[in-house]
Amino acid sequence: MLVLIALLCFFLLPAIHLVRWSVQAIQHRREQQLHQPSLHLRVSRVRRQRRYLQLTLVAADGQKLPPARAGQHIQLFGTDAAGQPVSRAYSLAQDCRHSHFYRLVIKAETGGRLSSQLFDTVQAGDLLQSSQPKGHFVLTRSRRPLVLVAAGVGITPMLAMALQGLRQRRPVTLVYQARTEADLLFQRWLSRLAHLRFIPVLSQPDASWSGETGHINAGRLLQLCGYQGDYYCCAAAQMTAQLKQDLALAGKTLQAELFAAAASQQELSIRYRDIQASAAGFSSVLDALNSAGACIPSDCRGGSCGLCKKRLIQGEVIQMLDPAAPLHSGEVLTCCIQAKTALVLAD
Ligand code: FES
């Protein structure tokens, strides 16, 4: 009996303490992530080209900026044309070893509350507020071939990932879908990047284009890049979902990030407390409810912070993004879903 008690004291109690300590450490880290102070940034350079706005941002106090991992984004906080607070996530379009600036490429979306406002008004010298760099769409260390798939402005996180992959001495292929040659961002830089296999694919090329044409699909990707690599994609919701599904059928996992989800066309009702919203015209349930006055807190708008979590009482949803934040049965992240039927949500 004494031996048993001694064994318990020796092994079980330290093990319990270790588990408790680990849980506390995880909770502490999560709280830290949620409450990291925002950054004060100064716009040091502005470039406008067609509907794209390129911003170079430095720390307002002239210090170094917090480091970022290849593929991460920052959340910009601003106001829309009506003066309402709004925030959006933008990938860092740069070599993430640079710690003196962040570079963003923002597409001015028609009706975009922050992107259009920034495109129309931002000037060098303006001050902006952002989150720290964050996001789970990051490159893991490996020697396996790396296949990056981008569409449109989804090229932005791929710049850092391509550079990081090349530094890891991996064979890197970047397949880039755009409408016309003029829509290929960073084309000259990418086509000159040593050791990068760069494959632009145009859906509406002009007569002088001699490269790949049409649309990227899973079969074509596997034909071009093979079965051996790690696949990453940043594109609009529909293309990402299709690629993910088709590559999964071929036994491949696709790590994906959405740069935009198409707005819902459905006139479906969404009810939360005494707020009644319509899904039509919004790319997430979160946006639909907030614009109807719900004031649901949000931060990442990408499924990682968990702030926008609600309980789904009634109805079916379309999962636009895979949630990274932990969820209990019946819970949803409103930034990651659109309505499939009329919805009722609660706290
Ligand atoms: S806003 Fe962060 S998970 Fe929805």
Coordinates of C-alpha atoms and ligand atoms in Angstrom, one line a residue:
M1 CA 0.0 0.0 0.0
L2 CA 2.8 2.4 1.0
V3 CA 4.6 1.5 -2.3
L4 CA 1.5 2.4 -4.2
I5 CA 1.1 5.7 -2.5
A6 CA 4.8 6.5 -3.1
L7 CA 4.4 5.6 -6.8
L8 CA 1.4 7.9 -7.0
C9 CA 3.3 10.8 -5.4
F10 CA 6.3 10.2 -7.7
F11 CA 4.5 9.8 -11.0
L12 CA 0.9 10.8 -10.9
L13 CA 1.0 14.1 -9.1
P14 CA 3.8 15.5 -11.3
A15 CA 1.9 14.3 -14.4
I16 CA -1.2 16.1 -13.2
H17 CA 0.8 19.3 -12.6
L18 CA 2.4 19.0 -16.0
V19 CA -1.0 18.7 -17.7
R20 CA -2.5 21.6 -15.7
W21 CA 0.6 23.7 -16.5
S22 CA 0.3 22.9 -20.2
V23 CA -3.4 23.8 -20.3
Q24 CA -2.7 27.1 -18.5
A25 CA 0.2 27.9 -20.9
I26 CA -2.1 27.2 -24.0
Q27 CA -4.8 29.4 -22.5
H28 CA -2.3 32.2 -21.6
R29 CA -0.9 32.1 -25.2
R30 CA -4.4 32.2 -26.7
E31 CA -5.3 35.2 -24.5
Q32 CA -2.1 36.9 -25.5
Q33 CA -2.9 36.3 -29.1
L34 CA -6.4 37.8 -28.7
H35 CA -5.2 40.9 -26.8
Q36 CA -1.9 41.7 -28.6
P37 CA -1.7 45.5 -28.8
S38 CA -2.4 47.0 -32.2
L39 CA 0.3 48.6 -34.2
H40 CA 0.5 52.3 -35.3
L41 CA 1.8 52.5 -38.8
R42 CA 2.7 55.3 -41.1
V43 CA 2.1 55.1 -44.9
S44 CA 5.5 55.6 -46.4
R45 CA 4.7 54.9 -50.0
V46 CA 1.5 54.6 -52.1
R47 CA 1.1 53.2 -55.6
R48 CA -2.1 53.0 -57.5
Q49 CA -2.3 50.9 -60.5
R50 CA -5.7 50.1 -62.2
R51 CA -7.8 48.9 -59.2
Y52 CA -4.9 47.9 -57.1
L53 CA -3.4 49.9 -54.2
Q54 CA 0.1 49.1 -53.0
L55 CA 1.0 50.4 -49.6
T56 CA 4.3 50.4 -47.8
L57 CA 3.8 50.8 -44.1
V58 CA 6.4 51.5 -41.4
A59 CA 6.2 51.8 -37.7
A60 CA 4.9 55.3 -36.7
D61 CA 7.7 55.5 -34.1
G62 CA 10.4 54.5 -36.6
Q63 CA 11.2 51.3 -34.7
K64 CA 11.3 47.7 -36.2
L65 CA 8.0 46.0 -36.8
P66 CA 7.0 42.7 -35.2
P67 CA 8.2 39.7 -37.3
A68 CA 5.8 37.9 -39.6
R69 CA 5.8 34.3 -41.0
A70 CA 5.5 33.7 -44.7
G71 CA 1.8 33.7 -45.6
Q72 CA 0.5 35.7 -42.6
H73 CA -1.6 38.8 -42.8
I74 CA -2.3 41.9 -40.7
Q75 CA -5.8 43.3 -39.9
L76 CA -6.2 46.9 -40.9
F77 CA -8.6 49.0 -38.8
G78 CA -10.3 52.0 -40.4
T79 CA -13.6 53.6 -41.2
D80 CA -15.8 53.3 -44.2
A81 CA -17.3 56.1 -46.3
A82 CA -20.1 56.6 -43.7
G83 CA -17.5 56.9 -40.9
Q84 CA -18.4 53.4 -39.4
P85 CA -15.5 51.4 -38.0
V86 CA -14.4 48.5 -40.3
S87 CA -11.5 46.1 -40.4
R88 CA -10.1 43.8 -43.1
A89 CA -7.3 41.3 -43.3
Y90 CA -4.6 41.8 -45.9
S91 CA -1.7 39.4 -46.6
L92 CA 1.9 40.7 -46.4
A93 CA 3.2 40.8 -49.9
Q94 CA 6.9 40.8 -49.2
D95 CA 9.9 38.9 -48.1
C96 CA 9.1 38.3 -44.4
R97 CA 12.7 38.7 -43.3
H98 CA 12.2 42.5 -43.8
S99 CA 11.3 44.0 -40.4
H100 CA 11.3 47.7 -41.3
F101 CA 8.1 47.7 -43.4
Y102 CA 5.0 45.8 -44.3
R103 CA 3.8 45.8 -47.9
L104 CA 0.1 45.3 -48.8
V105 CA -1.6 45.0 -52.1
I106 CA -5.3 45.9 -51.8
K107 CA -7.8 45.4 -54.6
A108 CA -10.5 48.1 -54.5
E109 CA -13.6 46.0 -54.6
T110 CA -16.8 47.5 -55.9
G111 CA -18.8 48.2 -52.7
G112 CA -15.8 47.2 -50.6
R113 CA -16.2 49.1 -47.3
L114 CA -12.5 49.5 -46.5
S115 CA -10.7 48.8 -49.8
S116 CA -12.5 51.4 -51.8
Q117 CA -12.2 54.0 -49.0
L118 CA -8.4 53.4 -48.8
F119 CA -8.0 53.4 -52.6
D120 CA -9.8 56.7 -52.8
T121 CA -8.3 58.5 -49.9
V122 CA -5.0 57.2 -48.5
Q123 CA -1.9 59.3 -48.9
A124 CA 1.8 59.0 -47.9
G125 CA 2.2 60.2 -44.3
D126 CA -1.2 59.0 -43.2
L127 CA -1.4 57.0 -40.0
L128 CA -3.1 53.6 -39.9
Q129 CA -3.8 51.1 -37.2
S130 CA -3.4 47.4 -37.6
S131 CA -3.1 44.1 -35.7
Q132 CA 0.1 42.2 -35.3
P133 CA 0.9 39.8 -38.1
K134 CA -1.1 36.6 -37.6
G135 CA -2.8 33.7 -39.4
H136 CA -2.5 30.0 -39.7
F137 CA -1.8 30.0 -43.4
V138 CA 1.9 29.6 -43.0
L139 CA 4.6 27.6 -44.7
T140 CA 5.9 24.6 -42.6
R141 CA 9.5 23.6 -42.8
S142 CA 10.1 20.8 -45.3
R143 CA 12.3 19.6 -48.1
R144 CA 9.3 18.4 -50.2
P145 CA 8.5 20.2 -53.5
L146 CA 6.3 23.2 -52.9
V147 CA 3.3 24.0 -55.2
L148 CA 1.8 27.4 -54.8
V149 CA -1.5 28.2 -56.5
A150 CA -2.8 31.8 -56.6
A151 CA -5.6 33.6 -58.4
G152 CA -5.8 37.4 -58.8
V153 CA -4.8 39.3 -55.7
G154 CA -4.3 35.9 -53.9
I155 CA -0.7 36.2 -55.2
T156 CA 0.2 38.4 -52.2
P157 CA 1.0 35.7 -49.5
M158 CA 2.6 33.6 -52.2
L159 CA 5.5 36.0 -52.7
A160 CA 6.7 35.4 -49.1
M161 CA 6.0 31.7 -49.4
A162 CA 7.9 31.4 -52.7
L163 CA 10.9 33.1 -51.2
Q164 CA 10.8 31.1 -48.0
G165 CA 10.4 27.8 -50.0
L166 CA 13.4 28.7 -52.1
R167 CA 15.4 29.5 -49.0
Q168 CA 14.5 26.0 -47.7
R169 CA 16.1 24.7 -50.9
R170 CA 12.8 23.2 -52.1
P171 CA 11.7 22.9 -55.7
V172 CA 9.0 25.7 -55.9
T173 CA 6.3 26.0 -58.6
L174 CA 4.0 28.9 -58.6
V175 CA 0.8 28.6 -60.7
Y176 CA -0.9 31.9 -61.1
Q177 CA -4.4 32.3 -62.6
A178 CA -5.5 35.7 -63.9
R179 CA -7.8 37.0 -66.6
T180 CA -5.3 38.9 -68.8
E181 CA -1.6 39.6 -68.7
A182 CA -2.2 43.0 -67.3
D183 CA -3.9 41.4 -64.3
L184 CA -0.7 39.4 -63.4
L185 CA 0.7 41.3 -60.3
F186 CA 4.5 41.2 -59.8
Q187 CA 4.8 39.3 -63.1
R188 CA 8.2 40.7 -64.0
W189 CA 9.6 40.1 -60.6
L190 CA 8.3 36.5 -60.5
S191 CA 9.5 35.6 -63.9
R192 CA 13.0 36.7 -63.0
L193 CA 13.1 35.0 -59.5
A194 CA 16.0 32.5 -59.7
H195 CA 15.0 28.9 -59.4
L196 CA 11.3 29.6 -59.2
R197 CA 9.2 27.7 -61.8
F198 CA 6.6 30.3 -62.6
I199 CA 3.5 29.3 -64.6
P200 CA 1.0 32.1 -65.3
V201 CA -2.4 30.9 -66.6
L202 CA -4.6 33.4 -68.4
S203 CA -8.4 32.9 -68.9
Q204 CA -8.7 35.7 -71.4
P205 CA -5.3 36.1 -73.1
D206 CA -4.7 38.4 -76.1
A207 CA -3.3 37.1 -79.3
S208 CA 0.3 37.7 -78.3
W209 CA 0.2 35.4 -75.2
S210 CA 2.2 32.2 -75.7
G211 CA 1.8 30.8 -72.2
E212 CA -0.8 28.6 -70.5
T213 CA -4.4 29.5 -71.1
G214 CA -7.8 28.5 -69.6
H215 CA -8.6 27.7 -66.0
I216 CA -6.6 25.9 -63.3
N217 CA -8.2 22.7 -62.1
A218 CA -7.0 19.8 -60.0
G219 CA -6.2 17.5 -62.9
R220 CA -4.2 20.2 -64.7
L221 CA -2.3 21.0 -61.5
L222 CA -1.3 17.4 -60.8
Q223 CA -0.3 17.1 -64.5
L224 CA 1.9 20.3 -64.2
C225 CA 3.2 19.8 -60.7
G226 CA 3.0 16.1 -59.8
Y227 CA 1.8 14.2 -56.8
Q228 CA 4.8 14.7 -54.6
G229 CA 4.5 18.3 -53.4
D230 CA 2.9 20.2 -50.6
Y231 CA 0.0 22.3 -52.1
Y232 CA -1.0 25.7 -50.9
C233 CA -3.6 28.0 -52.5
C234 CA -4.9 31.5 -52.1
A235 CA -7.9 32.3 -54.3
A236 CA -11.6 33.1 -54.2
A237 CA -13.9 30.8 -52.3
Q238 CA -15.4 28.9 -55.3
M239 CA -12.1 28.0 -56.9
T240 CA -10.5 27.1 -53.5
A241 CA -13.4 24.8 -52.5
Q242 CA -13.4 23.1 -55.9
L243 CA -9.6 22.5 -55.9
K244 CA -9.7 21.3 -52.3
Q245 CA -12.5 18.8 -53.1
D246 CA -10.9 17.5 -56.3
L247 CA -7.4 17.3 -54.9
A248 CA -8.7 15.4 -51.9
L249 CA -10.2 12.8 -54.3
A250 CA -6.7 12.4 -55.6
G251 CA -5.4 12.0 -52.1
K252 CA -3.8 15.4 -51.8
T253 CA -4.4 18.0 -49.1
L254 CA -4.6 21.6 -50.0
Q255 CA -3.7 24.3 -47.5
A256 CA -5.9 27.2 -48.4
E257 CA -6.6 30.9 -47.6
L258 CA -9.4 32.8 -49.1
F259 CA -8.9 36.4 -50.2
A260 CA -12.6 37.0 -50.8
A261 CA -15.8 35.1 -50.6
A262 CA -18.4 36.0 -53.2
A263 CA -21.3 37.9 -51.8
S264 CA -24.4 35.8 -51.2
Q265 CA -27.2 36.3 -53.8
Q266 CA -29.8 34.7 -51.6
E267 CA -32.6 36.7 -49.9
L268 CA -32.4 34.5 -46.8
S269 CA -33.3 35.8 -43.3
I270 CA -30.8 35.6 -40.5
R271 CA -32.1 36.2 -37.0
Y272 CA -30.0 36.9 -33.9
R273 CA -31.6 38.2 -30.7
D274 CA -34.0 40.9 -32.0
I275 CA -32.0 41.6 -35.1
Q276 CA -33.3 40.5 -38.4
A277 CA -30.8 40.6 -41.4
S278 CA -30.8 39.4 -45.0
A279 CA -28.0 37.3 -46.4
A280 CA -28.1 39.0 -49.8
G281 CA -25.1 41.1 -50.7
F282 CA -22.9 39.9 -47.9
S283 CA -20.0 37.5 -48.0
S284 CA -20.5 36.3 -44.4
V285 CA -23.2 36.0 -41.8
L286 CA -21.1 38.2 -39.6
D287 CA -21.2 41.1 -42.2
A288 CA -24.9 40.6 -42.7
L289 CA -25.7 40.8 -39.0
N290 CA -23.3 43.7 -38.2
S291 CA -24.7 45.8 -41.0
A292 CA -28.2 45.2 -39.6
G293 CA -26.8 46.6 -36.2
A294 CA -25.9 43.5 -34.3
C295 CA -22.4 44.6 -33.2
I296 CA -20.9 41.1 -33.1
P297 CA -17.2 41.4 -32.1
S298 CA -14.7 40.2 -34.6
D299 CA -11.0 40.4 -35.2
C300 CA -9.4 38.0 -37.6
R301 CA -12.4 37.4 -39.9
G302 CA -10.6 34.3 -40.9
G303 CA -11.8 31.7 -38.4
S304 CA -8.9 31.9 -35.9
C305 CA -9.7 34.3 -33.1
G306 CA -13.1 32.8 -32.2
L307 CA -14.6 36.2 -31.3
C308 CA -17.6 36.0 -33.7
K309 CA -18.7 32.6 -32.3
K310 CA -22.5 32.0 -32.0
R311 CA -24.8 29.1 -31.5
L312 CA -26.8 27.9 -34.6
I313 CA -30.3 27.3 -33.3
Q314 CA -32.0 26.7 -36.7
G315 CA -31.1 26.4 -40.4
E316 CA -28.2 25.2 -42.5
V317 CA -25.0 27.1 -43.4
I318 CA -22.4 27.0 -46.1
Q319 CA -18.9 26.7 -44.6
M320 CA -16.8 29.2 -46.6
L321 CA -13.7 28.8 -44.4
D322 CA -12.5 26.0 -42.2
P323 CA -12.6 27.3 -38.6
A324 CA -9.3 27.1 -36.6
A325 CA -10.8 28.3 -33.4
P326 CA -12.2 25.5 -31.1
L327 CA -15.9 25.0 -31.4
H328 CA -18.4 23.0 -29.4
S329 CA -21.2 21.1 -31.1
G330 CA -23.8 23.5 -32.5
E331 CA -21.5 26.5 -32.6
V332 CA -20.4 28.4 -35.7
L333 CA -18.0 31.2 -36.5
T334 CA -20.1 33.8 -38.2
C335 CA -17.2 35.2 -40.2
C336 CA -16.7 31.7 -41.9
I337 CA -20.3 31.0 -43.0
Q338 CA -23.0 32.0 -45.3
A339 CA -26.6 31.1 -45.0
K340 CA -27.9 28.1 -47.0
T341 CA -31.4 28.4 -45.5
A342 CA -33.0 30.9 -43.1
L343 CA -31.0 31.0 -39.9
V344 CA -31.6 31.6 -36.2
L345 CA -28.5 32.3 -34.1
A346 CA -28.0 32.8 -30.4
D347 CA -25.2 33.6 -27.9
Ligands
FES1 S1 -13.7 37.1 -36.5 FE1 -12.1 35.8 -35.8 S2 -13.1 33.8 -35.9 FE2 -14.5 35.1 -36.7

